[in-house]
PDB file of C-alpha atoms in Angstrom:
ATOM      1  CA  GLY A 217       0.422  -0.013   0.218  1.00 87.00           C
ATOM      2  CA  GLY A 218       3.102   2.497   0.803  1.00 90.00           C
ATOM      3  CA  GLY A 219       4.600   2.161  -2.149  1.00 91.00           C
ATOM      4  CA  ILE A 220       1.132   2.590  -4.260  1.00 92.00           C
ATOM      5  CA  ALA A 221       1.102   5.964  -2.238  1.00 94.00           C
ATOM      6  CA  MET A 222       4.237   7.041  -3.694  1.00 95.00           C
ATOM      7  CA  GLN A 223       3.320   6.208  -6.632  1.00 93.00           C
ATOM      8  CA  ALA A 224      -0.071   7.625  -6.840  1.00 95.00           C
ATOM      9  CA  ALA A 225       1.187  10.910  -4.985  1.00 95.00           C
ATOM     10  CA  LEU A 226       4.376  11.018  -8.062  1.00 95.00           C
ATOM     11  CA  ASP A 227       1.313  10.874 -10.373  1.00 95.00           C
ATOM     12  CA  GLU A 228      -1.213  13.178  -8.996  1.00 94.00           C
ATOM     13  CA  PRO A 229      -0.015  15.483  -6.158  1.00 93.00           C
ATOM     14  CA  GLU A 230      -2.506  17.228  -6.449  1.00 93.00           C
ATOM     15  CA  ARG A 231      -4.988  14.547  -4.991  1.00 95.00           C
ATOM     16  CA  PHE A 232      -3.097  13.959  -2.246  1.00 94.00           C
ATOM     17  CA  GLY A 233      -3.521  16.655   1.491  1.00 94.00           C
ATOM     18  CA  GLY A 234      -0.693  14.210   2.781  1.00 95.00           C
ATOM     19  CA  LEU A 235       0.505  10.141   2.829  1.00 96.00           C
ATOM     20  CA  VAL A 236       1.034   8.247   5.896  1.00 97.00           C
ATOM     21  CA  LEU A 237       3.044   5.276   4.808  1.00 97.00           C
ATOM     22  CA  VAL A 238       3.335   2.351   7.274  1.00 97.00           C
ATOM     23  CA  ALA A 239       5.946   0.785   6.995  1.00 97.00           C
ATOM     24  CA  PRO A 240       5.698   0.571   3.417  1.00 96.00           C
ATOM     25  CA  ALA A 241       7.777  -1.421   0.502  1.00 93.00           C
ATOM     26  CA  SER A 242      11.208  -0.032   0.020  1.00 93.00           C
ATOM     27  CA  THR A 243      12.379   2.265  -2.208  1.00 93.00           C
ATOM     28  CA  SER A 244      15.519   0.156  -3.047  1.00 89.00           C
ATOM     29  CA  GLY A 245      13.755  -3.171  -3.860  1.00 87.00           C
ATOM     30  CA  PHE A 246      15.030  -6.088  -2.162  1.00 89.00           C
ATOM     31  CA  ASP A 247      18.306  -4.817  -1.569  1.00 89.00           C
ATOM     32  CA  PHE A 248      18.500  -6.481   1.397  1.00 90.00           C
ATOM     33  CA  LEU A 249      18.044 -10.301   0.314  1.00 89.00           C
ATOM     34  CA  PRO A 250      21.610 -11.970  -0.550  1.00 88.00           C
ATOM     35  CA  ASP A 251      20.469 -13.385  -3.361  1.00 89.00           C
ATOM     36  CA  GLU A 252      18.576 -14.800  -6.201  1.00 91.00           C
ATOM     37  CA  ALA A 253      17.390 -17.510  -4.518  1.00 90.00           C
ATOM     38  CA  ALA A 254      16.098 -16.325  -1.380  1.00 89.00           C
ATOM     39  CA  PHE A 255      14.170 -13.836  -3.831  1.00 90.00           C
ATOM     40  CA  GLN A 256      13.101 -16.828  -5.367  1.00 90.00           C
ATOM     41  CA  ALA A 257      11.760 -17.521  -2.435  1.00 88.00           C
ATOM     42  CA  LEU A 258       9.792 -14.884  -1.507  1.00 89.00           C
ATOM     43  CA  ALA A 259       8.717 -14.718  -4.875  1.00 92.00           C
ATOM     44  CA  HIS A 260       7.573 -18.491  -4.772  1.00 92.00           C
ATOM     45  CA  PRO A 261       7.176 -19.500  -1.444  1.00 91.00           C
ATOM     46  CA  THR A 262       5.763 -23.626  -0.240  1.00 89.00           C
ATOM     47  CA  PRO A 263       2.634 -23.088   2.208  1.00 85.00           C
ATOM     48  CA  GLU A 264       4.409 -23.545   5.173  1.00 87.00           C
ATOM     49  CA  GLN A 265       7.242 -20.244   3.908  1.00 88.00           C
ATOM     50  CA  ARG A 266       4.031 -18.273   3.517  1.00 86.00           C
ATOM     51  CA  LEU A 267       2.332 -18.876   7.050  1.00 85.00           C
ATOM     52  CA  ALA A 268       6.527 -17.994   8.495  1.00 87.00           C
ATOM     53  CA  LEU A 269       6.402 -14.951   6.601  1.00 88.00           C
ATOM     54  CA  ALA A 270       3.273 -13.839   8.155  1.00 87.00           C
ATOM     55  CA  ARG A 271       4.115 -14.437  11.027  1.00 87.00           C
ATOM     56  CA  ALA A 272       7.680 -12.745  10.687  1.00 91.00           C
ATOM     57  CA  ALA A 273       5.723  -9.451  10.450  1.00 92.00           C
ATOM     58  CA  PHE A 274       5.405  -9.216  14.536  1.00 92.00           C
ATOM     59  CA  ARG A 275       7.928  -8.575  17.249  1.00 93.00           C
ATOM     60  CA  ARG A 276       4.876  -8.962  19.657  1.00 87.00           C
ATOM     61  CA  PRO A 277       1.519 -10.373  18.219  1.00 82.00           C
ATOM     62  CA  PRO A 278      -1.044  -8.657  18.616  1.00 85.00           C
ATOM     63  CA  GLY A 279      -3.209 -11.241  19.628  1.00 84.00           C
ATOM     64  CA  GLU A 280      -4.270 -14.692  17.781  1.00 84.00           C
ATOM     65  CA  ASP A 281      -7.733 -14.180  16.089  1.00 90.00           C
ATOM     66  CA  TYR A 282      -5.736 -10.965  14.415  1.00 86.00           C
ATOM     67  CA  VAL A 283      -2.946 -13.441  13.662  1.00 82.00           C
ATOM     68  CA  ALA A 284      -5.681 -15.733  12.302  1.00 84.00           C
ATOM     69  CA  ARG A 285      -7.161 -13.781  10.101  1.00 89.00           C
ATOM     70  CA  LEU A 286      -4.076 -12.813   9.397  1.00 87.00           C
ATOM     71  CA  LEU A 287      -3.419 -16.466   8.062  1.00 84.00           C
ATOM     72  CA  GLU A 288      -6.563 -16.950   6.400  1.00 89.00           C
ATOM     73  CA  VAL A 289      -5.479 -13.544   4.010  1.00 88.00           C
ATOM     74  CA  VAL A 290      -2.056 -15.179   2.636  1.00 84.00           C
ATOM     75  CA  GLU A 291      -3.180 -18.821   2.401  1.00 85.00           C
ATOM     76  CA  ALA A 292      -6.362 -17.258  -0.091  1.00 88.00           C
ATOM     77  CA  ALA A 293      -3.159 -15.476  -1.874  1.00 87.00           C
ATOM     78  CA  THR A 294      -3.262 -16.683  -5.319  1.00 89.00           C
ATOM     79  CA  TYR A 295       0.212 -17.807  -6.493  1.00 87.00           C
ATOM     80  CA  GLU A 296       0.306 -14.994  -9.331  1.00 93.00           C
ATOM     81  CA  HIS A 297      -0.822 -12.429  -6.348  1.00 90.00           C
ATOM     82  CA  VAL A 298       2.571 -13.358  -4.119  1.00 90.00           C
ATOM     83  CA  GLU A 299       4.758 -13.354  -7.619  1.00 92.00           C
ATOM     84  CA  GLY A 300       3.524 -10.731  -8.483  1.00 92.00           C
ATOM     85  CA  ALA A 301       3.379  -8.726  -5.571  1.00 90.00           C
ATOM     86  CA  ALA A 302       7.443  -9.928  -5.112  1.00 90.00           C
ATOM     87  CA  VAL A 303       8.971  -9.013  -8.258  1.00 91.00           C
ATOM     88  CA  ALA A 304       6.507  -5.658  -8.317  1.00 91.00           C
ATOM     89  CA  MET A 305       8.396  -4.901  -4.750  1.00 91.00           C
ATOM     90  CA  ARG A 306      11.752  -5.717  -6.277  1.00 89.00           C
ATOM     91  CA  ASP A 307      11.669  -3.301  -9.085  1.00 88.00           C
ATOM     92  CA  PHE A 308      10.095  -0.950  -6.822  1.00 89.00           C
ATOM     93  CA  SER A 309      12.515   2.141  -7.025  1.00 89.00           C
ATOM     94  CA  PRO A 310      10.990   5.811  -7.369  1.00 91.00           C
ATOM     95  CA  GLU A 311      12.739   8.623  -7.481  1.00 93.00           C
ATOM     96  CA  LEU A 312      11.330  10.748  -4.132  1.00 94.00           C
ATOM     97  CA  ALA A 313      12.945  14.169  -4.788  1.00 94.00           C
ATOM     98  CA  PRO A 314      10.051  15.686  -6.600  1.00 94.00           C
ATOM     99  CA  LEU A 315       7.301  14.477  -4.232  1.00 93.00           C
ATOM    100  CA  ALA A 316       5.708  17.772  -2.607  1.00 90.00           C
ATOM    101  CA  THR A 317       3.115  16.088  -0.423  1.00 93.00           C
ATOM    102  CA  PRO A 318       3.725  16.020   3.580  1.00 96.00           C
ATOM    103  CA  ALA A 319       4.437  12.418   4.624  1.00 97.00           C
ATOM    104  CA  LEU A 320       4.829  10.419   8.012  1.00 98.00           C
ATOM    105  CA  LEU A 321       6.502   7.432   7.420  1.00 98.00           C
ATOM    106  CA  VAL A 322       6.173   4.910  10.878  1.00 98.00           C
ATOM    107  CA  CYS A 323       8.060   1.555  10.888  1.00 98.00           C
ATOM    108  CA  GLY A 324       9.143  -0.797  14.057  1.00 98.00           C
ATOM    109  CA  ASP A 325      13.068  -1.083  14.177  1.00 98.00           C
ATOM    110  CA  ARG A 326      12.872  -4.914  14.512  1.00 97.00           C
ATOM    111  CA  ASP A 327      10.958  -5.067  10.932  1.00 96.00           C
ATOM    112  CA  LYS A 328      11.664  -8.411   9.518  1.00 94.00           C
ATOM    113  CA  HIS A 329      10.163  -7.573   6.283  1.00 93.00           C
ATOM    114  CA  VAL A 330      12.145  -4.436   5.391  1.00 95.00           C
ATOM    115  CA  PRO A 331      14.861  -3.139   7.019  1.00 95.00           C
ATOM    116  CA  LEU A 332      15.346  -0.378   9.146  1.00 97.00           C
ATOM    117  CA  ARG A 333      17.904   0.896   6.612  1.00 96.00           C
ATOM    118  CA  ASN A 334      15.799   0.867   4.592  1.00 95.00           C
ATOM    119  CA  HIS A 335      12.973   2.731   6.015  1.00 97.00           C
ATOM    120  CA  LEU A 336      15.641   5.729   6.941  1.00 97.00           C
ATOM    121  CA  ALA A 337      16.380   5.694   3.044  1.00 95.00           C
ATOM    122  CA  THR A 338      12.724   6.054   2.187  1.00 96.00           C
ATOM    123  CA  HIS A 339      12.667   8.825   5.422  1.00 97.00           C
ATOM    124  CA  ARG A 340      15.655  10.358   3.709  1.00 96.00           C
ATOM    125  CA  ALA A 341      14.428  10.579   0.243  1.00 95.00           C
ATOM    126  CA  ILE A 342      11.050  11.568   1.194  1.00 96.00           C
ATOM    127  CA  PRO A 343      11.526  16.096   1.176  1.00 94.00           C
ATOM    128  CA  ARG A 344       8.734  16.559   3.532  1.00 92.00           C
ATOM    129  CA  CYS A 345       8.842  13.767   5.730  1.00 96.00           C
ATOM    130  CA  GLY A 346       8.356  12.815   9.274  1.00 97.00           C
ATOM    131  CA  LEU A 347       9.315   9.837  10.903  1.00 98.00           C
ATOM    132  CA  GLN A 348       8.305   7.721  13.491  1.00 98.00           C
ATOM    133  CA  VAL A 349      10.156   3.974  14.134  1.00 98.00           C
ATOM    134  CA  TYR A 350       8.792   2.427  17.221  1.00 98.00           C
ATOM    135  CA  PHE A 351      11.032  -0.014  19.602  1.00 98.00           C
ATOM    136  CA  ASP A 352      11.049  -3.660  19.327  1.00 97.00           C
ATOM    137  CA  VAL A 353       8.240  -3.554  16.891  1.00 97.00           C
ATOM    138  CA  GLY A 354       8.174  -5.647  14.288  1.00 96.00           C
ATOM    139  CA  HIS A 355       6.858  -4.675  11.009  1.00 96.00           C
ATOM    140  CA  ALA A 356       2.990  -4.183  11.826  1.00 94.00           C
ATOM    141  CA  PRO A 357       3.321  -1.185  14.156  1.00 97.00           C
ATOM    142  CA  HIS A 358      -0.753  -0.482  14.024  1.00 95.00           C
ATOM    143  CA  ALA A 359      -1.323  -3.377  15.051  1.00 94.00           C
ATOM    144  CA  GLU A 360       1.304  -3.909  17.733  1.00 95.00           C
ATOM    145  CA  VAL A 361       1.402  -0.365  19.055  1.00 96.00           C
ATOM    146  CA  PRO A 362      -1.662   0.511  18.030  1.00 96.00           C
ATOM    147  CA  ASP A 363      -2.954   3.183  20.448  1.00 97.00           C
ATOM    148  CA  ALA A 364       0.284   4.924  20.454  1.00 98.00           C
ATOM    149  CA  CYS A 365       0.530   4.854  15.734  1.00 98.00           C
ATOM    150  CA  ALA A 366      -3.032   6.387  15.960  1.00 98.00           C
ATOM    151  CA  ALA A 367      -2.132   8.981  18.011  1.00 98.00           C
ATOM    152  CA  ASP A 368       1.030   9.703  15.752  1.00 98.00           C
ATOM    153  CA  VAL A 369      -1.153   9.673  12.429  1.00 98.00           C
ATOM    154  CA  ASP A 370      -3.852  12.352  14.201  1.00 97.00           C
ATOM    155  CA  HIS A 371      -1.076  14.715  15.215  1.00 97.00           C
ATOM    156  CA  PHE A 372       0.366  13.845  11.918  1.00 97.00           C
ATOM    157  CA  LEU A 373      -2.906  14.657  10.409  1.00 96.00           C
ATOM    158  CA  ARG A 374      -3.876  17.466  12.266  1.00 95.00           C
ATOM    159  CA  GLY A 375      -0.547  19.489  11.431  1.00 95.00           C
ATOM    160  CA  LEU A 376      -2.021  18.947   7.861  1.00 93.00           C
ATOM    161  CA  LYS A 377      -5.174  21.190   8.808  1.00 75.00           C
TER     162      LYS A 377
END
């Protein structure tokens, strides 16, 4: 979602008053994967690898019901969807300097899906971008620290008015 939002704001900046990017896709592709085999495992995971990847989104799992619903969505994803998403993220490296839309990037310092260094690079690449990094949180700060995340997003959005 964050990658799509960034691209949309680049394409049609007049349509956006602000962007909230919650653990967005890396804007330097999958430079953190060690090799092509790691990418192929991501693009063509076994059912067990899919479930492990879903569980790895959390440093502090938000509860069994939440995780169960997420796993249902992951299990329902088609082969083509998983491969297409992986290829799109691998090739995602937009030029963000022209992005004039105010933005807030929210992430966790223990994100196993997109390393913190990649989030920091995205933050630096967007001219008007705030940053909120949560300590001991994974790829889903909205689920792991929902109250803090909501308060920080609310503060950002109120500042846009």
